[in-house]
XYZ file of C-alpha atoms in Angstrom:
674
model
C -33.341 204.989 -4.046
C -33.006 203.280 -0.673
C -35.778 201.868 1.472
C -35.102 201.470 5.220
C -36.200 198.450 7.182
C -38.521 199.342 10.090
C -36.994 196.734 12.372
C -33.515 198.122 11.795
C -32.055 194.661 12.315
C -30.881 194.372 8.683
C -28.859 196.623 6.424
C -31.110 198.515 3.963
C -31.297 196.802 0.587
C -30.334 198.987 -2.377
C -32.913 198.990 -5.201
C -30.954 199.159 -8.449
C -33.674 198.581 -11.098
C -34.766 201.664 -13.075
C -38.419 200.750 -12.458
C -38.068 202.083 -8.896
C -37.852 205.569 -10.367
C -41.603 205.191 -10.914
C -42.677 203.267 -7.802
C -42.676 203.951 -4.092
C -42.030 200.915 -1.911
C -44.186 200.723 1.203
C -44.073 198.225 4.061
C -46.912 197.689 6.511
C -46.432 195.033 9.145
C -45.314 191.934 7.245
C -46.706 193.091 3.901
C -44.558 194.934 1.395
C -46.061 196.551 -1.709
C -45.145 199.157 -4.325
C -47.279 202.131 -5.417
C -47.107 203.564 -8.961
C -46.342 207.261 -8.701
C -48.425 207.893 -11.874
C -51.705 206.073 -11.201
C -51.319 205.041 -7.508
C -51.953 201.396 -8.362
C -50.639 198.975 -5.724
C -48.560 195.978 -6.781
C -46.625 193.380 -4.901
C -43.123 194.346 -3.750
C -42.098 191.277 -1.778
C -38.502 190.164 -2.102
C -39.416 187.162 -4.253
C -41.753 189.038 -6.635
C -39.047 190.568 -8.826
C -39.666 193.605 -11.017
C -41.078 192.108 -14.205
C -44.673 192.807 -13.213
C -43.721 196.380 -12.316
C -42.066 196.909 -15.696
C -45.118 195.480 -17.500
C -47.387 197.836 -15.605
C -45.299 200.818 -16.670
C -45.585 199.709 -20.306
C -49.363 200.112 -20.229
C -49.935 202.706 -17.505
C -52.396 205.182 -19.052
C -51.536 207.974 -16.606
C -47.797 207.672 -16.972
C -46.165 210.767 -18.451
C -44.126 210.362 -21.625
C -40.739 209.147 -20.500
C -37.772 207.423 -22.026
C -38.476 203.692 -21.904
C -35.259 202.718 -23.618
C -33.697 201.747 -20.266
C -36.650 199.503 -19.495
C -36.438 197.817 -22.883
C -32.690 197.419 -22.623
C -33.005 195.899 -19.187
C -35.628 193.497 -20.447
C -33.433 192.382 -23.358
C -30.686 191.447 -20.929
C -32.998 188.894 -19.432
C -32.481 185.333 -20.550
C -36.114 185.075 -21.500
C -37.092 183.949 -25.002
C -38.370 186.569 -27.507
C -41.896 187.826 -27.048
C -44.577 185.426 -28.129
C -48.318 185.229 -27.881
C -47.977 183.568 -24.494
C -45.830 186.297 -22.867
C -46.899 189.328 -24.906
C -46.929 192.700 -23.209
C -50.513 193.726 -23.747
C -53.074 192.964 -21.095
C -55.398 190.226 -22.336
C -57.925 191.263 -19.716
C -57.902 194.917 -20.611
C -61.374 196.339 -20.257
C -63.184 197.818 -23.227
C -63.570 201.093 -21.327
C -59.819 201.567 -21.461
C -59.833 201.870 -25.249
C -59.056 205.335 -26.441
C -62.103 207.315 -27.482
C -62.399 208.523 -31.094
C -60.400 211.679 -31.689
C -60.081 214.135 -34.507
C -56.802 213.494 -36.303
C -54.515 216.472 -36.727
C -52.919 216.481 -40.165
C -49.622 218.126 -40.874
C -49.866 219.862 -44.250
C -46.127 219.715 -44.904
C -45.545 216.244 -43.500
C -42.081 214.903 -44.171
C -41.977 211.459 -45.724
C -38.840 210.383 -43.900
C -39.823 211.687 -40.474
C -38.571 209.353 -37.755
C -40.006 209.309 -34.253
C -37.490 208.143 -31.647
C -38.095 207.532 -27.971
C -35.284 209.778 -26.839
C -35.737 212.767 -29.161
C -39.472 213.078 -29.729
C -42.677 212.693 -27.777
C -44.929 209.805 -28.713
C -48.140 210.955 -30.415
C -51.100 208.565 -30.105
C -53.225 210.537 -32.558
C -50.441 210.612 -35.143
C -49.913 206.871 -34.798
C -53.643 206.277 -35.108
C -53.619 208.352 -38.291
C -50.669 206.358 -39.676
C -52.530 203.100 -38.983
C -55.644 204.307 -40.833
C -53.553 205.573 -43.740
C -51.738 202.241 -43.999
C -55.036 200.332 -44.050
C -56.330 202.572 -46.848
C -53.138 202.562 -48.885
C -52.662 198.794 -48.949
C -56.294 197.691 -48.908
C -56.060 195.955 -45.531
C -59.340 195.093 -43.725
C -60.490 197.532 -41.066
C -60.580 194.674 -38.558
C -56.797 194.321 -38.810
C -56.425 196.675 -35.848
C -58.180 194.112 -33.639
C -56.183 191.082 -34.787
C -54.184 189.523 -31.961
C -51.045 189.311 -34.089
C -51.184 193.022 -34.871
C -51.723 193.883 -31.198
C -48.631 191.905 -30.205
C -46.577 193.509 -32.967
C -47.731 197.038 -32.108
C -47.139 196.637 -28.357
C -43.652 195.216 -28.791
C -42.756 197.892 -31.337
C -44.203 200.810 -29.340
C -45.533 199.872 -25.886
C -47.139 203.287 -25.491
C -49.421 202.830 -28.511
C -52.973 202.001 -27.463
C -54.674 199.785 -30.049
C -58.137 201.078 -30.914
C -61.160 199.119 -32.181
C -61.985 199.050 -35.899
C -64.897 201.470 -35.375
C -62.375 204.140 -34.375
C -60.130 203.228 -37.314
C -63.138 203.591 -39.622
C -63.763 207.112 -38.330
C -60.117 207.963 -38.936
C -60.369 206.626 -42.504
C -63.461 208.747 -43.159
C -61.657 211.796 -41.801
C -58.721 211.157 -44.149
C -61.173 210.730 -47.032
C -62.785 214.087 -46.307
C -59.474 215.903 -46.288
C -58.106 214.151 -49.377
C -61.371 214.727 -51.231
C -61.044 218.468 -50.679
C -57.549 218.333 -52.182
C -58.799 216.511 -55.278
C -61.769 218.888 -55.558
C -59.418 221.870 -55.570
C -57.199 220.226 -58.194
C -59.929 219.381 -60.687
C -61.676 222.725 -60.301
C -58.493 224.742 -60.783
C -57.565 222.851 -63.940
C -57.065 224.960 -67.047
C -58.007 221.925 -69.135
C -61.263 219.991 -69.347
C -62.229 216.747 -67.644
C -62.796 213.404 -69.364
C -64.948 210.999 -67.384
C -64.802 207.207 -67.525
C -67.716 205.122 -66.258
C -67.222 201.494 -65.233
C -69.626 198.895 -63.892
C -68.478 196.668 -61.017
C -70.119 193.823 -59.128
C -69.568 191.860 -55.924
C -69.771 188.186 -54.903
C -73.148 189.103 -53.376
C -74.368 190.277 -56.819
C -74.403 193.930 -55.813
C -73.604 196.467 -58.514
C -71.438 199.564 -58.366
C -70.659 202.520 -60.583
C -67.053 203.744 -60.669
C -66.479 207.244 -62.064
C -62.931 208.435 -62.752
C -61.608 211.755 -64.046
C -58.929 211.700 -66.752
C -56.992 214.822 -67.695
C -53.593 216.172 -68.665
C -52.293 218.541 -66.002
C -50.326 221.783 -66.343
C -47.082 219.804 -66.515
C -48.457 217.737 -69.425
C -48.735 214.545 -67.408
C -51.684 212.209 -67.929
C -53.641 211.837 -64.694
C -56.496 209.646 -63.517
C -58.433 210.012 -60.269
C -61.429 208.011 -59.067
C -64.148 210.470 -58.085
C -67.010 208.224 -56.985
C -67.681 204.582 -56.244
C -71.470 204.487 -56.047
C -73.393 201.508 -54.698
C -76.415 200.823 -56.895
C -79.526 199.390 -55.295
C -82.572 197.813 -56.911
C -84.080 201.255 -57.550
C -81.180 202.227 -59.800
C -82.510 200.970 -63.108
C -80.848 201.878 -66.391
C -83.265 204.792 -66.670
C -81.872 206.255 -63.443
C -78.178 205.671 -64.172
C -77.990 208.980 -66.001
C -79.346 210.728 -62.892
C -76.696 209.069 -60.733
C -73.948 210.231 -63.094
C -75.305 213.781 -63.294
C -75.512 213.919 -59.491
C -71.836 212.952 -59.253
C -70.926 215.652 -61.796
C -72.810 218.219 -59.716
C -71.110 217.025 -56.538
C -67.689 217.723 -58.045
C -68.895 220.818 -59.923
C -67.362 219.644 -63.204
C -70.418 219.427 -65.431
C -69.310 222.611 -67.241
C -65.743 221.296 -67.582
C -66.723 217.990 -69.146
C -65.144 217.057 -72.489
C -66.099 213.412 -72.999
C -67.718 210.359 -71.406
C -66.181 206.914 -71.885
C -68.252 203.825 -71.085
C -66.681 200.430 -70.525
C -69.439 198.505 -72.316
C -69.991 199.021 -76.035
C -73.627 197.960 -75.592
C -74.457 200.695 -73.063
C -77.936 202.074 -73.649
C -77.770 205.154 -75.876
C -80.652 206.702 -73.937
C -78.342 207.158 -70.947
C -75.979 209.234 -73.074
C -78.816 211.239 -74.581
C -80.189 212.189 -71.161
C -76.756 213.260 -69.911
C -76.102 215.302 -73.063
C -79.469 217.010 -72.728
C -78.732 217.916 -69.130
C -75.267 219.280 -69.959
C -76.409 221.152 -73.077
C -78.847 223.197 -70.970
C -75.804 225.083 -69.674
C -73.559 225.032 -72.754
C -74.225 223.977 -76.380
C -72.522 220.825 -77.657
C -70.349 220.902 -80.751
C -71.799 218.912 -83.675
C -74.447 217.517 -81.344
C -71.710 216.043 -79.158
C -70.103 213.726 -81.714
C -66.919 213.557 -79.639
C -68.867 213.195 -76.429
C -69.801 209.497 -76.433
C -66.779 207.147 -76.315
C -66.794 203.372 -75.834
C -63.861 201.356 -74.527
C -61.658 199.913 -77.286
C -60.318 197.116 -75.089
C -63.829 195.992 -74.215
C -64.674 195.948 -77.920
C -61.742 193.619 -78.583
C -62.747 191.461 -75.633
C -66.287 191.198 -76.946
C -65.401 190.170 -80.513
C -62.825 187.691 -79.188
C -65.576 186.022 -77.166
C -67.460 185.488 -80.444
C -64.474 183.611 -81.863
C -64.012 181.585 -78.671
C -67.682 180.643 -78.619
C -67.497 179.415 -82.222
C -64.526 177.225 -81.251
C -66.063 175.994 -77.999
C -66.141 172.299 -78.956
C -62.652 172.449 -80.469
C -61.261 174.130 -77.355
C -62.783 171.400 -75.159
C -61.066 168.752 -77.301
C -57.722 170.554 -77.002
C -58.082 170.680 -73.220
C -58.963 166.979 -73.176
C -55.943 166.162 -75.351
C -53.543 168.045 -73.094
C -55.004 166.471 -69.967
C -54.557 163.044 -71.552
C -50.897 163.690 -72.413
C -50.235 164.907 -68.881
C -51.993 162.033 -67.084
C -48.694 160.292 -66.356
C -44.990 160.437 -67.087
C -45.368 157.344 -69.279
C -47.988 159.001 -71.463
C -45.946 162.217 -71.601
C -42.862 160.239 -72.651
C -44.824 158.386 -75.326
C -46.160 161.687 -76.681
C -42.663 163.214 -76.769
C -41.406 160.209 -78.706
C -44.237 160.506 -81.217
C -43.464 164.231 -81.612
C -39.808 163.478 -82.379
C -40.756 160.915 -85.026
C -43.100 163.484 -86.553
C -40.224 165.965 -86.860
C -41.656 168.456 -84.359
C -38.945 170.603 -82.756
C -41.225 172.880 -80.723
C -39.696 173.853 -77.371
C -42.988 175.059 -75.898
C -44.646 172.958 -73.232
C -48.284 171.949 -73.467
C -50.190 173.822 -70.763
C -53.848 174.106 -69.854
C -55.441 177.528 -69.998
C -57.305 179.550 -67.400
C -60.815 179.695 -68.890
C -61.349 183.246 -67.588
C -58.138 184.494 -69.252
C -58.583 184.378 -72.997
C -54.932 185.154 -73.725
C -53.982 181.945 -71.913
C -56.519 180.100 -74.071
C -54.869 181.586 -77.156
C -51.418 180.403 -75.974
C -52.838 176.918 -75.366
C -54.359 176.764 -78.855
C -51.259 178.175 -80.545
C -49.027 175.611 -78.821
C -51.417 172.750 -79.628
C -51.220 173.686 -83.329
C -47.445 173.217 -83.203
C -48.033 169.641 -81.996
C -50.742 168.901 -84.542
C -48.715 166.081 -86.154
C -48.078 164.405 -82.801
C -51.754 164.522 -81.779
C -52.781 163.084 -85.151
C -50.227 160.255 -84.822
C -51.359 159.520 -81.264
C -54.885 158.984 -82.560
C -53.713 155.992 -84.607
C -51.380 154.524 -81.983
C -53.372 154.843 -78.776
C -57.018 153.690 -78.766
C -57.579 155.258 -75.305
C -56.983 158.734 -76.729
C -60.516 159.975 -77.492
C -60.111 163.763 -77.778
C -58.578 163.853 -81.242
C -59.556 166.662 -83.638
C -60.713 166.065 -87.200
C -58.860 167.610 -90.140
C -61.669 170.166 -90.556
C -61.416 171.151 -86.880
C -57.654 171.586 -87.160
C -58.198 173.847 -90.184
C -60.810 175.910 -88.331
C -58.529 176.193 -85.326
C -55.629 177.367 -87.491
C -57.707 180.057 -89.218
C -59.362 181.435 -86.090
C -56.055 181.469 -84.218
C -54.714 183.703 -86.988
C -57.587 186.090 -86.244
C -56.822 185.999 -82.544
C -53.101 186.674 -82.991
C -53.705 190.217 -84.219
C -56.157 190.939 -81.395
C -53.722 189.592 -78.779
C -50.938 191.814 -80.100
C -53.144 194.920 -80.062
C -54.500 194.226 -76.569
C -50.933 193.744 -75.337
C -49.998 197.091 -76.842
C -52.909 198.875 -75.159
C -52.448 197.248 -71.747
C -48.662 197.653 -71.762
C -48.684 201.385 -72.487
C -47.865 203.352 -69.326
C -49.269 206.580 -70.749
C -52.277 205.564 -72.893
C -52.969 208.866 -74.639
C -55.789 208.853 -77.192
C -53.509 208.991 -80.253
C -52.273 205.382 -79.922
C -55.629 203.771 -80.722
C -56.474 204.911 -84.270
C -53.892 202.886 -86.262
C -54.527 199.705 -84.268
C -58.310 199.923 -84.553
C -57.960 200.633 -88.278
C -55.869 197.461 -88.669
C -58.647 195.473 -87.015
C -61.174 197.116 -89.347
C -59.196 196.200 -92.456
C -58.694 192.601 -91.302
C -62.391 192.166 -90.516
C -63.264 193.325 -94.037
C -60.932 190.680 -95.453
C -62.153 187.925 -93.114
C -65.756 188.584 -94.135
C -64.799 187.764 -97.720
C -63.665 184.228 -96.787
C -65.119 181.438 -98.916
C -65.318 179.258 -95.801
C -68.826 179.634 -94.381
C -67.632 178.863 -90.852
C -64.977 181.583 -90.911
C -67.073 184.186 -92.703
C -69.963 183.699 -90.258
C -67.618 184.400 -87.317
C -66.152 187.436 -89.090
C -69.593 188.877 -89.914
C -70.689 188.604 -86.283
C -67.492 190.285 -85.127
C -67.781 193.043 -87.714
C -71.373 193.845 -86.728
C -70.135 194.716 -83.212
C -67.160 196.554 -84.608
C -69.305 198.702 -86.928
C -71.452 199.911 -84.007
C -68.285 200.952 -82.212
C -66.793 202.558 -85.332
C -69.847 204.722 -85.963
C -69.566 206.194 -82.453
C -65.819 206.512 -82.031
C -64.146 206.832 -85.457
C -64.166 210.649 -85.450
C -62.703 210.883 -81.941
C -60.043 208.299 -82.835
C -59.120 210.153 -86.033
C -58.925 213.585 -84.379
C -56.565 212.207 -81.722
C -54.354 210.679 -84.453
C -54.236 213.972 -86.363
C -52.914 215.682 -83.235
C -49.971 213.284 -83.274
C -47.274 215.262 -85.175
C -45.927 212.017 -86.655
C -49.241 211.345 -88.431
C -51.468 214.410 -88.927
C -53.991 214.023 -91.775
C -51.693 211.647 -93.651
C -52.523 208.694 -91.425
C -56.261 209.245 -91.890
C -55.796 209.411 -95.670
C -53.664 206.234 -95.606
C -56.143 204.097 -93.659
C -59.383 205.502 -95.050
C -58.289 204.750 -98.605
C -58.018 201.071 -97.574
C -61.218 201.025 -95.539
C -63.566 203.038 -97.758
C -62.020 202.618 -101.211
C -63.686 204.948 -103.733
C -65.683 206.671 -100.957
C -62.572 207.575 -98.989
C -62.577 211.283 -99.957
C -66.002 211.863 -98.405
C -64.984 210.170 -95.164
C -61.684 212.070 -95.037
C -63.581 215.345 -95.516
C -65.872 214.503 -92.601
C -62.818 214.106 -90.359
C -61.259 217.321 -91.681
C -64.482 219.253 -91.093
C -64.805 217.741 -87.623
C -61.360 218.797 -86.400
C -61.762 222.281 -87.892
C -65.090 222.751 -86.174
C -63.529 221.633 -82.916
C -60.626 224.040 -83.370
C -63.034 226.868 -84.189
C -64.785 226.319 -80.849
C -61.455 226.559 -79.012
C -60.332 229.548 -81.060
C -63.578 231.406 -80.390
C -63.577 230.477 -76.717
C -60.011 231.706 -76.207
C -60.623 235.112 -77.822
C -64.210 235.930 -76.918
C -65.330 237.001 -73.489
C -68.601 235.160 -73.981
C -67.218 231.633 -74.095
C -70.560 229.891 -74.328
C -69.759 228.344 -77.712
C -66.802 226.370 -76.354
C -66.932 222.630 -76.835
C -69.095 220.331 -74.757
C -70.279 222.740 -72.143
C -66.852 223.887 -71.030
C -65.597 227.424 -70.704
C -61.984 228.103 -71.442
C -60.120 229.883 -68.648
C -59.921 233.635 -68.866
C -56.588 235.328 -68.368
C -58.335 238.222 -66.585
C -60.662 237.420 -63.710
C -61.637 241.014 -62.871
C -65.350 241.299 -63.611
C -64.916 245.096 -63.932
C -62.294 244.892 -66.652
C -62.966 247.914 -68.899
C -61.250 246.319 -71.898
C -63.543 243.324 -72.289
C -64.697 244.588 -75.682
C -61.077 244.772 -76.785
C -60.866 240.952 -76.857
C -63.753 240.795 -79.309
C -62.180 243.567 -81.419
C -58.877 241.672 -81.628
C -60.680 238.502 -82.677
C -62.689 240.207 -85.406
C -59.765 242.200 -86.826
C -57.544 239.107 -86.788
C -60.107 237.252 -88.875
C -60.178 240.112 -91.388
C -56.428 239.860 -91.762
C -56.834 236.161 -92.721
C -54.044 235.187 -90.412
C -52.991 231.532 -90.602
C -54.484 229.602 -87.706
C -52.636 227.255 -85.383
C -54.334 224.290 -87.020
C -53.463 225.296 -90.580
C -49.887 226.011 -89.631
C -49.630 222.656 -87.842
C -51.113 220.651 -90.719
C -49.055 222.379 -93.409
C -45.745 221.594 -91.755
C -44.017 218.243 -92.469
C -44.755 215.315 -90.177
C -42.377 214.674 -87.316
C -40.056 211.641 -87.787
C -41.315 208.416 -86.188
C -38.966 207.299 -83.434
C -39.330 204.630 -80.770
C -38.707 207.053 -77.900
C -41.180 209.710 -79.062
C -43.261 211.242 -76.260
C -46.278 213.105 -77.569
C -46.980 214.955 -74.307
C -43.424 216.282 -74.177
C -43.728 217.367 -77.814
C -46.852 219.412 -77.145
C -45.371 220.837 -73.946
C -42.376 222.122 -75.903
C -44.464 223.396 -78.844
C -47.208 225.018 -76.751
C -45.880 228.567 -77.383
C -45.927 227.899 -81.134
C -49.529 226.559 -81.125
C -51.184 228.266 -78.128
C -54.798 227.452 -79.090
C -54.203 224.082 -80.741
C -52.178 222.905 -77.731
C -55.173 223.607 -75.468
C -57.310 221.466 -77.739
C -54.652 218.746 -77.944
C -54.447 218.498 -74.165
C -58.157 217.743 -73.885
C -58.299 215.371 -76.852
C -55.187 213.383 -75.929
C -56.448 213.030 -72.345
C -59.610 211.255 -73.514
C -59.647 207.631 -72.236
C -60.300 205.672 -75.440
C -60.215 202.512 -73.387
C -61.022 201.550 -69.786
C -59.112 198.625 -68.378
C -56.791 197.412 -65.686
C -53.640 195.828 -67.172
C -54.300 192.617 -65.237
C -57.909 192.414 -66.463
C -57.385 193.374 -70.107
C -57.627 189.679 -71.085
C -60.307 188.707 -68.583
C -63.591 187.220 -69.754
C -65.240 188.169 -66.469
C -66.215 191.560 -65.109
C -64.599 193.564 -62.358
C -65.543 192.106 -58.989
C -64.999 193.821 -55.661
C -63.057 192.038 -52.951
C -65.342 190.694 -50.162
C -63.509 192.753 -47.526
C -64.811 195.859 -49.289
C -68.167 194.630 -50.554
C -69.418 193.952 -46.994
C -68.808 197.521 -45.819
C -71.456 200.212 -45.735
C -71.624 202.282 -48.974
C -70.083 205.483 -47.553
C -67.114 203.664 -46.023
C -66.619 201.589 -49.178
C -66.497 204.689 -51.371
C -64.170 206.445 -48.940
C -61.661 203.576 -48.855
C -61.627 202.970 -52.612
C -61.367 206.631 -53.624
C -58.793 207.535 -50.976
C -56.665 204.515 -51.832
C -56.552 205.659 -55.455
C -55.579 209.215 -54.447
C -52.892 208.122 -51.980
C -51.364 205.650 -54.423
C -51.125 208.355 -57.086
C -49.632 210.779 -54.565
C -47.043 208.303 -53.300
C -45.644 207.804 -56.803
C -43.614 204.723 -55.881
C -46.575 202.323 -55.723
C -48.607 203.527 -58.661
C -47.869 205.863 -61.484
C -50.516 208.530 -61.673
C -50.748 208.118 -65.431
C -51.177 204.366 -65.442
C -54.198 202.152 -64.857
C -52.608 199.750 -62.425
C -55.030 197.408 -60.724
C -55.872 198.227 -57.138
C -55.110 195.538 -54.543
C -58.780 195.383 -53.570
C -59.745 193.940 -56.955
C -60.340 190.315 -57.865
C -61.591 188.921 -61.130
C -64.754 186.944 -61.609
C -64.702 183.415 -62.894
């Protein structure tokens, strides 16, 4: 493009910069200026002004059509300027608020490709799509909504894609709510199309501001026999939500998702949850469908929280001893001289322990256990230090060392079991029975101790355990029976040790319980009237036509089959030999393969094995505090908070690479209380 000089005294100057493709140079009298062909804005075009300001204008011109800016960027990189910084960033610090893009409805692509790449040359820039990606990123990684207004993010976004207009966090919030609505519909369709039932876990959360929340999550085994977990609600409780009204909150959530008739079990995180809450929920559900055996399998309490609770009893009994151990370790670590003296004493005492003395985190009881276990290895050195160093005042007495040794033996078993539960990537219900039975047997033995100190601790622990056992033993046993490696044999093995001469009666109760459960499934799968199915659920019908003229035929088949005394799935399963125990055994794969052989029993197994016998995050399994919400979430309004937490859970499960859908990985928005 050439611009002629009005005077004609000089040769026209050739304008070589690509920016002149978007500006018209105008000269009036002695003033020379350039006009943007897109927005008609006038900028200086004097010979000493250069083109940098013109290029910057093009980067943020709202009326500019979508064009290839690669030449502009390439030209800029050839400059000898330093890389972009806060001082020379490309976004306009004085940009008016009115220029912010107004909220828009995000258009979702149903079949969005994960590896889709948007390039300047081959694809048009999409502001709405980029705005959607920003909101999705904030949800997925738990970033604060205000991130979009951070100066650092603005600089990054402008340098990465100059055409992207950064929007305020209020617009991002609307985008997040829109994503939540769409993802919620997907989850609603999934849970309502399930052929299996839903197990619901109920957890209590808090915030640094002492607010309380109720987290409800659905647990189920899908059609591909994969254990799934999806958060359904994260309800903010206000002062009006007393314990009497908690049942109403839960029932309202069930109605919202339309799963009250698909419910199989409820699992509460606290073993001390008021029984009245369960009773009210059961009464509400039973109005639609009768409950089997008065809902014996309905009320489940978290096994991990039980272990946590009884461990706190042991820690409380050792409180003074634990303080002395902490004081002893602090003393040894006061200086290199003291540490060297202690090491020398340990060598003379014949201690070859390679473990280092470390202080615990008081809110992590497994770290306290490691501290105590290590201190016991250095018992001889601490005792010798007491006689050699008069400034050492945290020494334990012989009785305290004996108490510490005995209680640590108790804790070792509980640590191993908690590690097993928290480390299992697919915590199906069958894994809990043998471990809980081991705890039961050990508690019986500990209560018989002749040491009053130890027996008093054991009795307190066993009182809590017995309350849990009365509620959950049948559900635990039924899940174990549906493990082909165990069947009834494992129940007979453990109950003979737990109940002694009364074992036969207890074994019969379990046998009757699983047969009654199977009868409900068998009846529900053959009868058109499926109202007797377990826990208010109706088994799916293979024929959905309400005008099916052969409905009575199903009842006829059921009745004639009973007359023929045909062996049931359950009898056939129990009569066959147990499956060999191998380290790589996968119970869900086993049932998936054997589903054609046990069509009714496999339906029952899918619901039972999907029951969450424990509620925990792997990182919080050893925590003495409750689950506390991150401040960036606790300060949001309730609707936005629920949207972000639920959608994050759904997106993480969908992505697969960040969180396994069958695991209980902690969300990044979680912190632990102290």
